[in-house]
Coordinates of C-alpha atoms in Angstrom, one line a residue:
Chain A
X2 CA 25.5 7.3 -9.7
X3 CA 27.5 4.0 -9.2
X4 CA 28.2 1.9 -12.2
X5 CA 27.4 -1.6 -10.9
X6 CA 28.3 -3.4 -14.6
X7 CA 30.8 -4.4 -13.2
X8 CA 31.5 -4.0 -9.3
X9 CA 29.2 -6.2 -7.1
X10 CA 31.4 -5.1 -4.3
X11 CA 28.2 -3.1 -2.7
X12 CA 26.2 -6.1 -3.4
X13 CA 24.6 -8.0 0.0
X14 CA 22.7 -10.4 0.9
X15 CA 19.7 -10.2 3.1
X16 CA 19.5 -13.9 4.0
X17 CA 15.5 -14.1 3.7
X18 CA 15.9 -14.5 0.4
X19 CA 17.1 -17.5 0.9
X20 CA 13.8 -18.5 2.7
X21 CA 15.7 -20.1 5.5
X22 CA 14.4 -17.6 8.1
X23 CA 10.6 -18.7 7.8
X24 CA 10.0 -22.7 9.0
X25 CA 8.7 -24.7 6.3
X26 CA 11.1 -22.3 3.0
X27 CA 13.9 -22.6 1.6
X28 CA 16.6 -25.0 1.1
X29 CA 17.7 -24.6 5.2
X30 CA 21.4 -23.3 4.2
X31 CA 23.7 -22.6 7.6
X32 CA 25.0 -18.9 8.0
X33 CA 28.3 -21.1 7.6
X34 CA 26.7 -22.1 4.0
X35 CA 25.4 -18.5 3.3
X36 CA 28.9 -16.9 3.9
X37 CA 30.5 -19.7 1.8
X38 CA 28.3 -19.2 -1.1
X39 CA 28.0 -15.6 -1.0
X40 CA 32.4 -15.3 -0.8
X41 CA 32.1 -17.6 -4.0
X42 CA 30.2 -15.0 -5.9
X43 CA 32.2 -11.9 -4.9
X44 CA 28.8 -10.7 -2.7
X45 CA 30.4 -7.4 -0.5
X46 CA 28.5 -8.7 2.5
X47 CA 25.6 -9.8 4.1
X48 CA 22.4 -9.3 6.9
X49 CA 21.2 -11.8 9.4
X50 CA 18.1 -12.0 10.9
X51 CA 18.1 -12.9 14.8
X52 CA 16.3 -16.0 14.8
X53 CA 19.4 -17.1 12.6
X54 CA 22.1 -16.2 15.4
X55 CA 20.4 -17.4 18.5
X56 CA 23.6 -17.3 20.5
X57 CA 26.3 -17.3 18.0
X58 CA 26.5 -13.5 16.8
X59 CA 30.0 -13.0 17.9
X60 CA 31.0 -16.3 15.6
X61 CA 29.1 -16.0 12.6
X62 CA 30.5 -11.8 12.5
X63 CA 33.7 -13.3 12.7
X64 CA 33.2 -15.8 10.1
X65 CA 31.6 -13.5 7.8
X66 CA 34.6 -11.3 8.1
X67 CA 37.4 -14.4 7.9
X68 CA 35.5 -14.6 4.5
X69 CA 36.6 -11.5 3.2
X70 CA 32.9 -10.0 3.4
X71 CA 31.2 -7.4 5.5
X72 CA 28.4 -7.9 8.2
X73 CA 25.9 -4.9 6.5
X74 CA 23.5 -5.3 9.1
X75 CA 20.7 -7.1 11.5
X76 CA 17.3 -7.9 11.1
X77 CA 15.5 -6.6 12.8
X78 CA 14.1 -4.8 16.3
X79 CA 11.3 -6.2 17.7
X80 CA 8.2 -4.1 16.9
X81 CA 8.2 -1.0 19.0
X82 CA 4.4 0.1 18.7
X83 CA 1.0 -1.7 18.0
X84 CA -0.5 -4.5 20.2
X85 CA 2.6 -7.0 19.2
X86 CA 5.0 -4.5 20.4
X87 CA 8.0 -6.1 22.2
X88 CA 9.4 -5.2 25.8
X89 CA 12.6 -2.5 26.1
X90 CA 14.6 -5.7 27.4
X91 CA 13.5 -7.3 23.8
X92 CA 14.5 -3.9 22.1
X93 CA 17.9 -3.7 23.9
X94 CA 18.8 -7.8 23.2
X95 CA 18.5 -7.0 19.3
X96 CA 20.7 -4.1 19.9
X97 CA 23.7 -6.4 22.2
X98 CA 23.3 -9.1 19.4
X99 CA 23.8 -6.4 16.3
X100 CA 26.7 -5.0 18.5
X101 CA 28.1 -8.5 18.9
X102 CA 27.1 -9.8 15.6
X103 CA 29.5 -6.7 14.4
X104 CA 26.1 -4.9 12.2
X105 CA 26.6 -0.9 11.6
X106 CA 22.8 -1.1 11.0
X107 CA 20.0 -2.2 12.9
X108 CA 16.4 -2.4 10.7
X109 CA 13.3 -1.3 12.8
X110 CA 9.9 -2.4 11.3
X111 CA 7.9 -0.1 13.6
X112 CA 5.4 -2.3 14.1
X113 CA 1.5 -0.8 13.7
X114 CA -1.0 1.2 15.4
X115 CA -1.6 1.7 18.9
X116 CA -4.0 0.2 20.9
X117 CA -6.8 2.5 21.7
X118 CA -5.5 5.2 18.9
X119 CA -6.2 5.2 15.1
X120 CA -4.8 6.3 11.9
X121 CA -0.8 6.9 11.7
X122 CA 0.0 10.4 13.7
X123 CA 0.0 9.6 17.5
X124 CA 1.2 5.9 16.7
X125 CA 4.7 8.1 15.1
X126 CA 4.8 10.0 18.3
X127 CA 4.7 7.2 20.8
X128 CA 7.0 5.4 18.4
X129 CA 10.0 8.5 18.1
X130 CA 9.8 8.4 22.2
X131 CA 10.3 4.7 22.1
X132 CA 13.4 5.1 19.8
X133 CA 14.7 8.0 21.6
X134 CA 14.8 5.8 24.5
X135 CA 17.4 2.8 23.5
X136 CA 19.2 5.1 20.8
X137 CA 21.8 5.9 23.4
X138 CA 22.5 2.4 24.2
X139 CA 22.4 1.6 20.5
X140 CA 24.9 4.7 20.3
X141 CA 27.0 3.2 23.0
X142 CA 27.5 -0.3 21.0
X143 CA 28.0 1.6 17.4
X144 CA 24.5 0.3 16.1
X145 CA 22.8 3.2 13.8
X146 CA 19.1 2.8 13.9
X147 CA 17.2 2.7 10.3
X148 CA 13.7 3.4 10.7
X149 CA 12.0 1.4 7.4
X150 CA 9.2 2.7 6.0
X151 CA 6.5 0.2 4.5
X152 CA 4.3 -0.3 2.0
X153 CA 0.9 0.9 3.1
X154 CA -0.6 -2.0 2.6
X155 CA 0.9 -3.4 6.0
X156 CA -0.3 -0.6 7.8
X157 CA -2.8 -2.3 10.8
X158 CA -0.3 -4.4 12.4
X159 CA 3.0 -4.0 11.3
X160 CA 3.9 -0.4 10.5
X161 CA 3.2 3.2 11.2
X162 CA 5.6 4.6 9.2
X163 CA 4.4 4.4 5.8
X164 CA 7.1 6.6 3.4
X165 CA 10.1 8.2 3.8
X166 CA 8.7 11.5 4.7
X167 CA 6.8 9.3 7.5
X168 CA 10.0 7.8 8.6
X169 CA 11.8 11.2 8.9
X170 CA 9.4 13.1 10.7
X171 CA 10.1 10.6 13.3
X172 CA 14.0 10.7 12.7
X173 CA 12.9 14.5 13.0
X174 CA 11.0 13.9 16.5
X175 CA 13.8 11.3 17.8
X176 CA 16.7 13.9 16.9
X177 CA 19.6 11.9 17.2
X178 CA 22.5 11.3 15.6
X179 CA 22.3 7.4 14.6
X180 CA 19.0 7.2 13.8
X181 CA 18.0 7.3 10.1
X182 CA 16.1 5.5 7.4
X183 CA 16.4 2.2 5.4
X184 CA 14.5 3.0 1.7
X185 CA 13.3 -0.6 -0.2
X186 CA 12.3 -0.6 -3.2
X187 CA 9.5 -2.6 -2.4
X188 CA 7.5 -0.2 0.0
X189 CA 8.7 2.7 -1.9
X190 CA 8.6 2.6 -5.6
X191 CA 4.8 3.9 -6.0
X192 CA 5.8 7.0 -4.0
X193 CA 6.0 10.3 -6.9
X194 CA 7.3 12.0 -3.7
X195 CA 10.2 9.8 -3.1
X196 CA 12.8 12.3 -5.0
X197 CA 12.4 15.1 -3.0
X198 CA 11.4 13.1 0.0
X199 CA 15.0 12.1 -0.4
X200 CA 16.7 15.5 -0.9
X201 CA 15.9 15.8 2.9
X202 CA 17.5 12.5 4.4
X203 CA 21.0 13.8 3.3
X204 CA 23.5 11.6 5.3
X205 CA 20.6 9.9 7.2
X206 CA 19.7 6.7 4.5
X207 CA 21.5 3.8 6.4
X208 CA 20.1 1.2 4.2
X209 CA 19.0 0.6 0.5
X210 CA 17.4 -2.9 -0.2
X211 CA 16.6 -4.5 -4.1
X212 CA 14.2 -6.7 -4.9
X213 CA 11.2 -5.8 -7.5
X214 CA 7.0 -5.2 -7.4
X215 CA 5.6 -7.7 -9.4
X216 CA 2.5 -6.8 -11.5
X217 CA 0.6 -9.1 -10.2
X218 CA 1.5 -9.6 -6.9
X219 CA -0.4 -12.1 -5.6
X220 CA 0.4 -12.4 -1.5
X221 CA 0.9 -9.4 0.5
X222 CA 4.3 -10.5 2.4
X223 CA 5.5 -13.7 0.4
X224 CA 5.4 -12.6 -3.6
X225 CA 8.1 -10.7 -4.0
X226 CA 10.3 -10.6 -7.4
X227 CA 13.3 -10.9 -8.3
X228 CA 14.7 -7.3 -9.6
X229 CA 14.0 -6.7 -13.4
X230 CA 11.3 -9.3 -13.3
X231 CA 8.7 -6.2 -11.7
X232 CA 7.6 -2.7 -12.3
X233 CA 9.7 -0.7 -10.1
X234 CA 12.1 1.8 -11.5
X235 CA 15.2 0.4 -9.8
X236 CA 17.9 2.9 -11.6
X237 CA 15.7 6.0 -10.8
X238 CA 15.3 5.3 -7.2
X239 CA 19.1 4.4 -6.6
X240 CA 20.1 7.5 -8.3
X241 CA 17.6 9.4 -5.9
X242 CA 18.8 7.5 -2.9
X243 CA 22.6 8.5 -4.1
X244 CA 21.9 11.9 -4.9
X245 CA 20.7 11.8 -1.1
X246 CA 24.2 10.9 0.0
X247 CA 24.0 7.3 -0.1
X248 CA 27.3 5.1 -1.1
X249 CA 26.5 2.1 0.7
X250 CA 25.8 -1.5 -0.2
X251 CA 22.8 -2.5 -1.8
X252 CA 20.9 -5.2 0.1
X253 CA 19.0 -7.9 -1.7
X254 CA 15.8 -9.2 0.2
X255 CA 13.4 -11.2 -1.6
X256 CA 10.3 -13.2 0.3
X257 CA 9.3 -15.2 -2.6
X258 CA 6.9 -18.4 -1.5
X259 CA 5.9 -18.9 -4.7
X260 CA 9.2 -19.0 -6.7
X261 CA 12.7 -18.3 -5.5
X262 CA 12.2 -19.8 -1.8
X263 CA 11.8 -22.8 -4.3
X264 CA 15.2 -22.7 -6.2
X265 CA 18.4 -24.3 -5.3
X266 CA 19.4 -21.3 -3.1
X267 CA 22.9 -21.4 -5.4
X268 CA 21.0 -20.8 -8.2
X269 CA 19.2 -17.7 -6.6
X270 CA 22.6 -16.2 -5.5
X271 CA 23.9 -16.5 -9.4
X272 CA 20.8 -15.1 -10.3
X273 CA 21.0 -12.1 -8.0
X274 CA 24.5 -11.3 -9.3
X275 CA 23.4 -11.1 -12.8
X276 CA 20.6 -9.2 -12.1
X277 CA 22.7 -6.6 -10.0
X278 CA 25.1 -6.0 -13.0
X279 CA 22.1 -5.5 -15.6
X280 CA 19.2 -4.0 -13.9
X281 CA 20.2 -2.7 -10.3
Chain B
X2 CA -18.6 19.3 9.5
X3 CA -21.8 17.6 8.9
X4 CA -23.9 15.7 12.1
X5 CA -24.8 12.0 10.9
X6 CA -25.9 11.2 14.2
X7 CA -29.2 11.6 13.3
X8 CA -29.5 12.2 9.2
X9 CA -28.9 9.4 7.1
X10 CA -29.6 11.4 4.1
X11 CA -26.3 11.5 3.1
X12 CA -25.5 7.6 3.2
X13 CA -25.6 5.6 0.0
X14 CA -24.8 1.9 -0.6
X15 CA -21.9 0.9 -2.9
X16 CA -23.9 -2.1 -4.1
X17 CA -20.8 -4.7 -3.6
X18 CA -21.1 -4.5 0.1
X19 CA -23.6 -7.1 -0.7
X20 CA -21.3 -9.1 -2.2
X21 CA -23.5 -10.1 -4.9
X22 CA -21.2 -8.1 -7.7
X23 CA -18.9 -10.8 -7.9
X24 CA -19.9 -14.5 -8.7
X25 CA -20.0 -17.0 -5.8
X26 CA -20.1 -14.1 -3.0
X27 CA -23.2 -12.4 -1.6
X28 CA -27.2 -13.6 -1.2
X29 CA -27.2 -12.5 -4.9
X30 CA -30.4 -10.0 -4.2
X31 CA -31.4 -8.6 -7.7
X32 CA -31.1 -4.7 -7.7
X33 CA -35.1 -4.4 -7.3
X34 CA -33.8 -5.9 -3.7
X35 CA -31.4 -3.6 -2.7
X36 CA -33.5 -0.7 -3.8
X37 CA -36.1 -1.7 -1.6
X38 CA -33.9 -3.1 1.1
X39 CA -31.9 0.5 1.0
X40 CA -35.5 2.5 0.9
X41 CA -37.1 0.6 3.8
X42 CA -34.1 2.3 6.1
X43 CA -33.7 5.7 4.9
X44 CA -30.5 5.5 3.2
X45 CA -30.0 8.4 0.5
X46 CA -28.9 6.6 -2.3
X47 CA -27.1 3.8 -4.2
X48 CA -23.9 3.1 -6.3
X49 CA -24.2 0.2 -8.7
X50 CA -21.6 -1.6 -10.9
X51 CA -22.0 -2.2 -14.8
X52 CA -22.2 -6.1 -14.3
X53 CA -25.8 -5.6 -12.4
X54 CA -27.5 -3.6 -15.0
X55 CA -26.7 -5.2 -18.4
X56 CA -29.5 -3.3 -20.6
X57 CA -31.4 -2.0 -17.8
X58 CA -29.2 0.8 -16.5
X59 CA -32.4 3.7 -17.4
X60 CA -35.1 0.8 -16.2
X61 CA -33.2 0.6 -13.0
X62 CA -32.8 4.4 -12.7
X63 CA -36.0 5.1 -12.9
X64 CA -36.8 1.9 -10.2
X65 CA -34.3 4.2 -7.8
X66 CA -35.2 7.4 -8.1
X67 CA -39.1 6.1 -7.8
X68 CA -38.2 5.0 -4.5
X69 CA -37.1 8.0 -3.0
X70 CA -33.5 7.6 -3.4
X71 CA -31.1 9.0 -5.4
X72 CA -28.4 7.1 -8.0
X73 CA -25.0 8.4 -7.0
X74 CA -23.0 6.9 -9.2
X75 CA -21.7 3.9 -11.5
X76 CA -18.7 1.3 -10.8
X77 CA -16.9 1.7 -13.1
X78 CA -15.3 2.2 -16.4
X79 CA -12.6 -0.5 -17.6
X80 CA -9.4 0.0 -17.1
X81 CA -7.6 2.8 -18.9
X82 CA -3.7 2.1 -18.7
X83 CA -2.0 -1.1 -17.9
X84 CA -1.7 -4.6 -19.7
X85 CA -5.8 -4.9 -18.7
X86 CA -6.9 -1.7 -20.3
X87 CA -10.6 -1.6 -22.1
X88 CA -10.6 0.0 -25.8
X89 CA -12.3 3.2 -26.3
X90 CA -15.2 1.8 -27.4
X91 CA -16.0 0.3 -23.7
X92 CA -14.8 3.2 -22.3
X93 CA -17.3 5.3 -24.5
X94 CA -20.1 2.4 -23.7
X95 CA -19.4 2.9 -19.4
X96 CA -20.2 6.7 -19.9
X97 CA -23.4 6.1 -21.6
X98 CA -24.5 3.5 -19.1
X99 CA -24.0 5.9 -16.6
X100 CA -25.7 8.8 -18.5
X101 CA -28.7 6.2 -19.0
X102 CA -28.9 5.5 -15.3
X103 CA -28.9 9.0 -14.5
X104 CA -25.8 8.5 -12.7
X105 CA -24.0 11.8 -12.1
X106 CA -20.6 10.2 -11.3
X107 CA -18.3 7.7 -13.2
X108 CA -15.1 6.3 -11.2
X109 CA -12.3 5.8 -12.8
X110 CA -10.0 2.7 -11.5
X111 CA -6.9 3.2 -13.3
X112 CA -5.5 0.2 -14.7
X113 CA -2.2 -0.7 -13.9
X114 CA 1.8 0.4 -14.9
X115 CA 1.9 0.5 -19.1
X116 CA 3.8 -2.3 -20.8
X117 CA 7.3 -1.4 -21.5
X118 CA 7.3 1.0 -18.7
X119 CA 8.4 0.9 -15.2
X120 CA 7.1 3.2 -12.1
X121 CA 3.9 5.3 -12.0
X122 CA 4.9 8.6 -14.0
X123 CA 4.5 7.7 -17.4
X124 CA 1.8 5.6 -16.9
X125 CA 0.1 8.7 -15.2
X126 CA 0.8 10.7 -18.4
X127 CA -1.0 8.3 -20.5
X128 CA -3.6 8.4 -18.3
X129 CA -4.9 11.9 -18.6
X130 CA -4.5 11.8 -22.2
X131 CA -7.0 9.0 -22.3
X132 CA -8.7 10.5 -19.8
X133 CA -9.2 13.4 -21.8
X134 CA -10.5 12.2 -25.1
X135 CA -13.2 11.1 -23.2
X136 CA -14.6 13.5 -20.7
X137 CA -16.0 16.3 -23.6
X138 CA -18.5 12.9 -24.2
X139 CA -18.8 12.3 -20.2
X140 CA -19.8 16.2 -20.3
X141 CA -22.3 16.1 -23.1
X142 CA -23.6 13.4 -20.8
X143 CA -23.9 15.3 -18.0
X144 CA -21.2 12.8 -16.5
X145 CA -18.5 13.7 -13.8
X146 CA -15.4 11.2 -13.8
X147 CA -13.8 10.3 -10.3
X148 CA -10.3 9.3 -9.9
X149 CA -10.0 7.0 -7.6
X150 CA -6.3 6.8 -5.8
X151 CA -5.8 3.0 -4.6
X152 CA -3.7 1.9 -1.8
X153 CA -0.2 1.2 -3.0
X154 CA -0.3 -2.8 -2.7
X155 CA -2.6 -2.5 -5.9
X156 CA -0.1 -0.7 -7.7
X157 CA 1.4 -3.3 -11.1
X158 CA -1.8 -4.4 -12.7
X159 CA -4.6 -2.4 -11.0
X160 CA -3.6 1.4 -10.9
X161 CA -1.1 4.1 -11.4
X162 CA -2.8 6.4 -9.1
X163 CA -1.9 5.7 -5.4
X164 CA -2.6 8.8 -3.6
X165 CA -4.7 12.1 -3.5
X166 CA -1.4 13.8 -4.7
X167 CA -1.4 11.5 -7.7
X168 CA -5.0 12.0 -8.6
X169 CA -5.0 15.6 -8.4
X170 CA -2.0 15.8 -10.6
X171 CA -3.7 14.1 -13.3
X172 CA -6.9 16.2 -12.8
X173 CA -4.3 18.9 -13.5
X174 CA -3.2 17.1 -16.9
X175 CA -6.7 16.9 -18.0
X176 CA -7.6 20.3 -16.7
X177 CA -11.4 19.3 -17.7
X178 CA -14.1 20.8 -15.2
X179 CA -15.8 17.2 -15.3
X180 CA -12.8 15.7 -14.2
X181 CA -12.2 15.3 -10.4
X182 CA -11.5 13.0 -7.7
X183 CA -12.9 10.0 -5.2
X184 CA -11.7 9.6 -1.7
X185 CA -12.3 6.2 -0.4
X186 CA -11.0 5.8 3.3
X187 CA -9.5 2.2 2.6
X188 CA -7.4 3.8 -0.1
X189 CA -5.7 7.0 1.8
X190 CA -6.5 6.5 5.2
X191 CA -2.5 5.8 6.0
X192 CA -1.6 8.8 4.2
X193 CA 0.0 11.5 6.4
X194 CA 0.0 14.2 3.9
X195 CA -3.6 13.7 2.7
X196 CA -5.0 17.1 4.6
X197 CA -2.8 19.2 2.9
X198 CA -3.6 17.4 -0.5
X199 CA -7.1 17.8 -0.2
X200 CA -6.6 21.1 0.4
X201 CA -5.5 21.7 -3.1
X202 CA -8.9 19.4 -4.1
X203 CA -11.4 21.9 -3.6
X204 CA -14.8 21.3 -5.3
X205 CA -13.3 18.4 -7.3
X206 CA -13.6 15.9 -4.7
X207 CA -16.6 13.3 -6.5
X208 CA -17.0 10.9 -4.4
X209 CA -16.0 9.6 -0.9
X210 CA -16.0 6.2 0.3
X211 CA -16.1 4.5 3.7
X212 CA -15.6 1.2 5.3
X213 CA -12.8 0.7 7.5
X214 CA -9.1 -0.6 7.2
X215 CA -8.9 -3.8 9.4
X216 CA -6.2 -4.0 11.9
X217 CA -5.2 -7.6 10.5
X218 CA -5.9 -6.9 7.0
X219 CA -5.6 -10.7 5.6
X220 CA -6.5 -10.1 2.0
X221 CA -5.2 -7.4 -0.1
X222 CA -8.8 -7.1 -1.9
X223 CA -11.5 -8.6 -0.4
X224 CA -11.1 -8.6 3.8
X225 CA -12.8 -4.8 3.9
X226 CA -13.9 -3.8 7.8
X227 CA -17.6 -2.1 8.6
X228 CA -17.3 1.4 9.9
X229 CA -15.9 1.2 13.5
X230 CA -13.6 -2.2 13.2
X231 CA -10.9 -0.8 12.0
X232 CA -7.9 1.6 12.6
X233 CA -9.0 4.2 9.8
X234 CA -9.3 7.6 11.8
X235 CA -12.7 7.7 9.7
X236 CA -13.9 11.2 11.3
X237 CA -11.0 13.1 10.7
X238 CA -10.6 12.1 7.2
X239 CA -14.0 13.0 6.3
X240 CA -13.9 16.3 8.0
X241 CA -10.7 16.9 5.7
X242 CA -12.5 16.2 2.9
X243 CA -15.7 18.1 4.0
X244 CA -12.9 21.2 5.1
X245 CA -12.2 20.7 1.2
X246 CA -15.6 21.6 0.2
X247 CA -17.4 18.5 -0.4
X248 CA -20.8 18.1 0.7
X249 CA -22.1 14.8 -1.2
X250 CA -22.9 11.4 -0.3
X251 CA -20.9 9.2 1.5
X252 CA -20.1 5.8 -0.2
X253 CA -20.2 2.3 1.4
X254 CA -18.4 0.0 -0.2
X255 CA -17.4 -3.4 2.0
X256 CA -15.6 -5.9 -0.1
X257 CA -15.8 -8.8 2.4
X258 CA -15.8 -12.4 1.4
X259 CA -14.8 -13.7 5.0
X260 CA -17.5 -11.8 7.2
X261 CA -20.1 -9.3 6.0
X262 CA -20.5 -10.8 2.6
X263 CA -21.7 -14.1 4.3
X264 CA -24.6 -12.6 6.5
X265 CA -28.0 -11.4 5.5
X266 CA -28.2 -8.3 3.4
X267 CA -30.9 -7.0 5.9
X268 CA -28.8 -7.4 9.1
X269 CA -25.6 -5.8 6.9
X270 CA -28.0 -3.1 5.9
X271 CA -28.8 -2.4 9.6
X272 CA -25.2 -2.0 10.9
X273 CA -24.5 0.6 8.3
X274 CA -27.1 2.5 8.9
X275 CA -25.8 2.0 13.0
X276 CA -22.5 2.8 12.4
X277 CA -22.6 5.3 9.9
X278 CA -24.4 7.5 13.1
X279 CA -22.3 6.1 15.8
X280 CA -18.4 5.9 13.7
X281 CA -18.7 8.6 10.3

């Protein structure tokens, strides 16, 4: 396992924790204002969100990397199941803009269960078809695919791939070569399965994200905490994810309404950087 | 599998799908109601919570079972692990209420993750030890304790149990024959592993449970679907859980501030009687 006491050089940033990505949060920090204060704090790199780039992915990549930092990834596809599912020419834009953004990874959030089906199992299927359609084309531009399971509780309308084992029975299905999983602590820590879930994703975790399960957590989407302030077992579920194969950088994604969307957004970057040495 | 289409015998009512268990919520009918109201359509029997019987749990028994219906069980004891967790004493007192209603089941809501602890394992641990000093009383009592998993997002302050996996492995700690498990379809019903962990259920399964799990599930506790409006794959879980030997009543329990808990009991009575033959 990596000894972080020291290194935050696998530390990133997903910029939603800033709370710039959702009208009405946050302090409204520019990418050009995220990179800055990120390269201050010795951060390894960070992930956009699309609605960040609009039209400006090739500029901001290049400005991340002028700073000395990595692009770790995009956020996100559009959803590829359920009744809010996007179009394949949606799917394929957030593949072009990872690909010209520079992003190894792009996150899918499934999205939830088809119309006209119920429960989980066909909703998987229709889902690993979907993804086996655009994985070449994500091939084609170097974008790996990392299928991310979520907590249950958003079952309905925004997942159908609740676990890890969920997420790589489609990998399974889907078969390709660039298509793996992204494991967040957040949708995963209950899981007793998760260890030996892992031992099968050798090679094929594309994404590890930090925040921390509040005991009470009081909004399903927006109540996130900040890691060590929560239940989760963060250093067991790195060390699974490692023994898995993992060695990449740890991304830090915190929706937090109530609390950090509040902060000076410098504060929450010091913050985070603590918190990686001592508790991640 | 059974036929509901035509038998209601099996149906009982979970007593807060009238809302009236928690203050503010519900016509507030007094249990002489609901026993009537239940009677006058043929369901089979009733599940009440401690708060409705103060120190009339044997005086209300009797008011059931002179009705032609049957008390299936009692909601709940306190909390056993976790920061909210009753003393033994309360623990001891929610066994007898249930022996004095004549209720052959006691569920078991966990409580949350144990101070100074992080994840689910320990906390697990510590629950079948408590668990077990009290089931030889529950036995004298002619009491059966039912685990109940809950859906992952209540994991923190409200349980350390999240899935059937989880339940059964505690059932295992204890290793008591009165010690077994409830299946409630909001809970599990995203769970793509729970046929094969039923299968390693059989004859401990308590209790099941049905409503339905809302495709825009708004509130984590209390925005419960009826039968039928959901995306729970309701028939197939129940002929999982009848494949693993159980043959008892099923449970209806709507938590519902924003819909059923502001209609009439009569007219919420009547669509569970409907959908519990047409969706079941």
């Amino acid at each position: 396992m990596r000894d972080f006491s020291h290194d935050r050089t696998a530390l990133s940033l997903n910029t939603a924790t800033l709370g710039h990505n959702l009208d009405g949060h946050g302090a409204g920090w520019t990418p050009e204002q995220v990179i800055d204060g990120c390269a201050e704090r010795g951060f390894g790199g960070i992930v956009f969100w699309r609605r960040e780039l609009g039209n400006r992915a090739a500029e901001i990549g290049e400005r991340v990397r002028a700073a000395g930092l990595r692009v770790d990834g995009l956020c996100r596809t559009p959803y590829l199941t359920g009744r809010d599912a996007g179009s394949d020419a949606e799917i394929q834009a957030s593949i072009d803009m990872a690909a010209a953004l520079g992003a190894p990874i792009l996150t899918i959030v499934t999205g939830g269960t088809e119309p006209g089906t119920k429960g989980g199992a066909e909703s998987r299927k229709r889902l690993a078809d979907r993804i086996a359609r655009h994985a070449p084309h994500a091939s084609d531009c170097a974008v790996r695919l990392a299928i991310e399971p979520l907590n249950p509780m958003f079952g309905g309308n925004r997942t159908c791939v609740f676990t890890v084992r969920d997420a790589l029975e489609v990998c399974g299905l889907v078969s390709m070569e660039n298509v793996g999983i992204a494991v967040d602590v957040y949708h995963v820590w209950w899981d007793a399965t998760l260890e030996e879930s892992l031992e099968e994703a050798t090679d094929h975790i594309y994404g590890y994200h930090l925040c921390d399960w509040l005991e009470d957590t009081g909004d399903m989407l927006l109540d996130r905490g900040m890691m060590g302030d929560g239940v989760a077992d963060l250093k067991f579920i790195r060390s699974a994810v490692e023994a898995a194969g993992y060695s990449g950088p740890c991304e830090v994604e915190i929706f937090s309404a109530r609390d950090w969307w509040l902060r000076p957004p410098g504060e929450v970057l010091d913050k985070i950087v603590d918190r990686f040495h001592t508790h991640c």
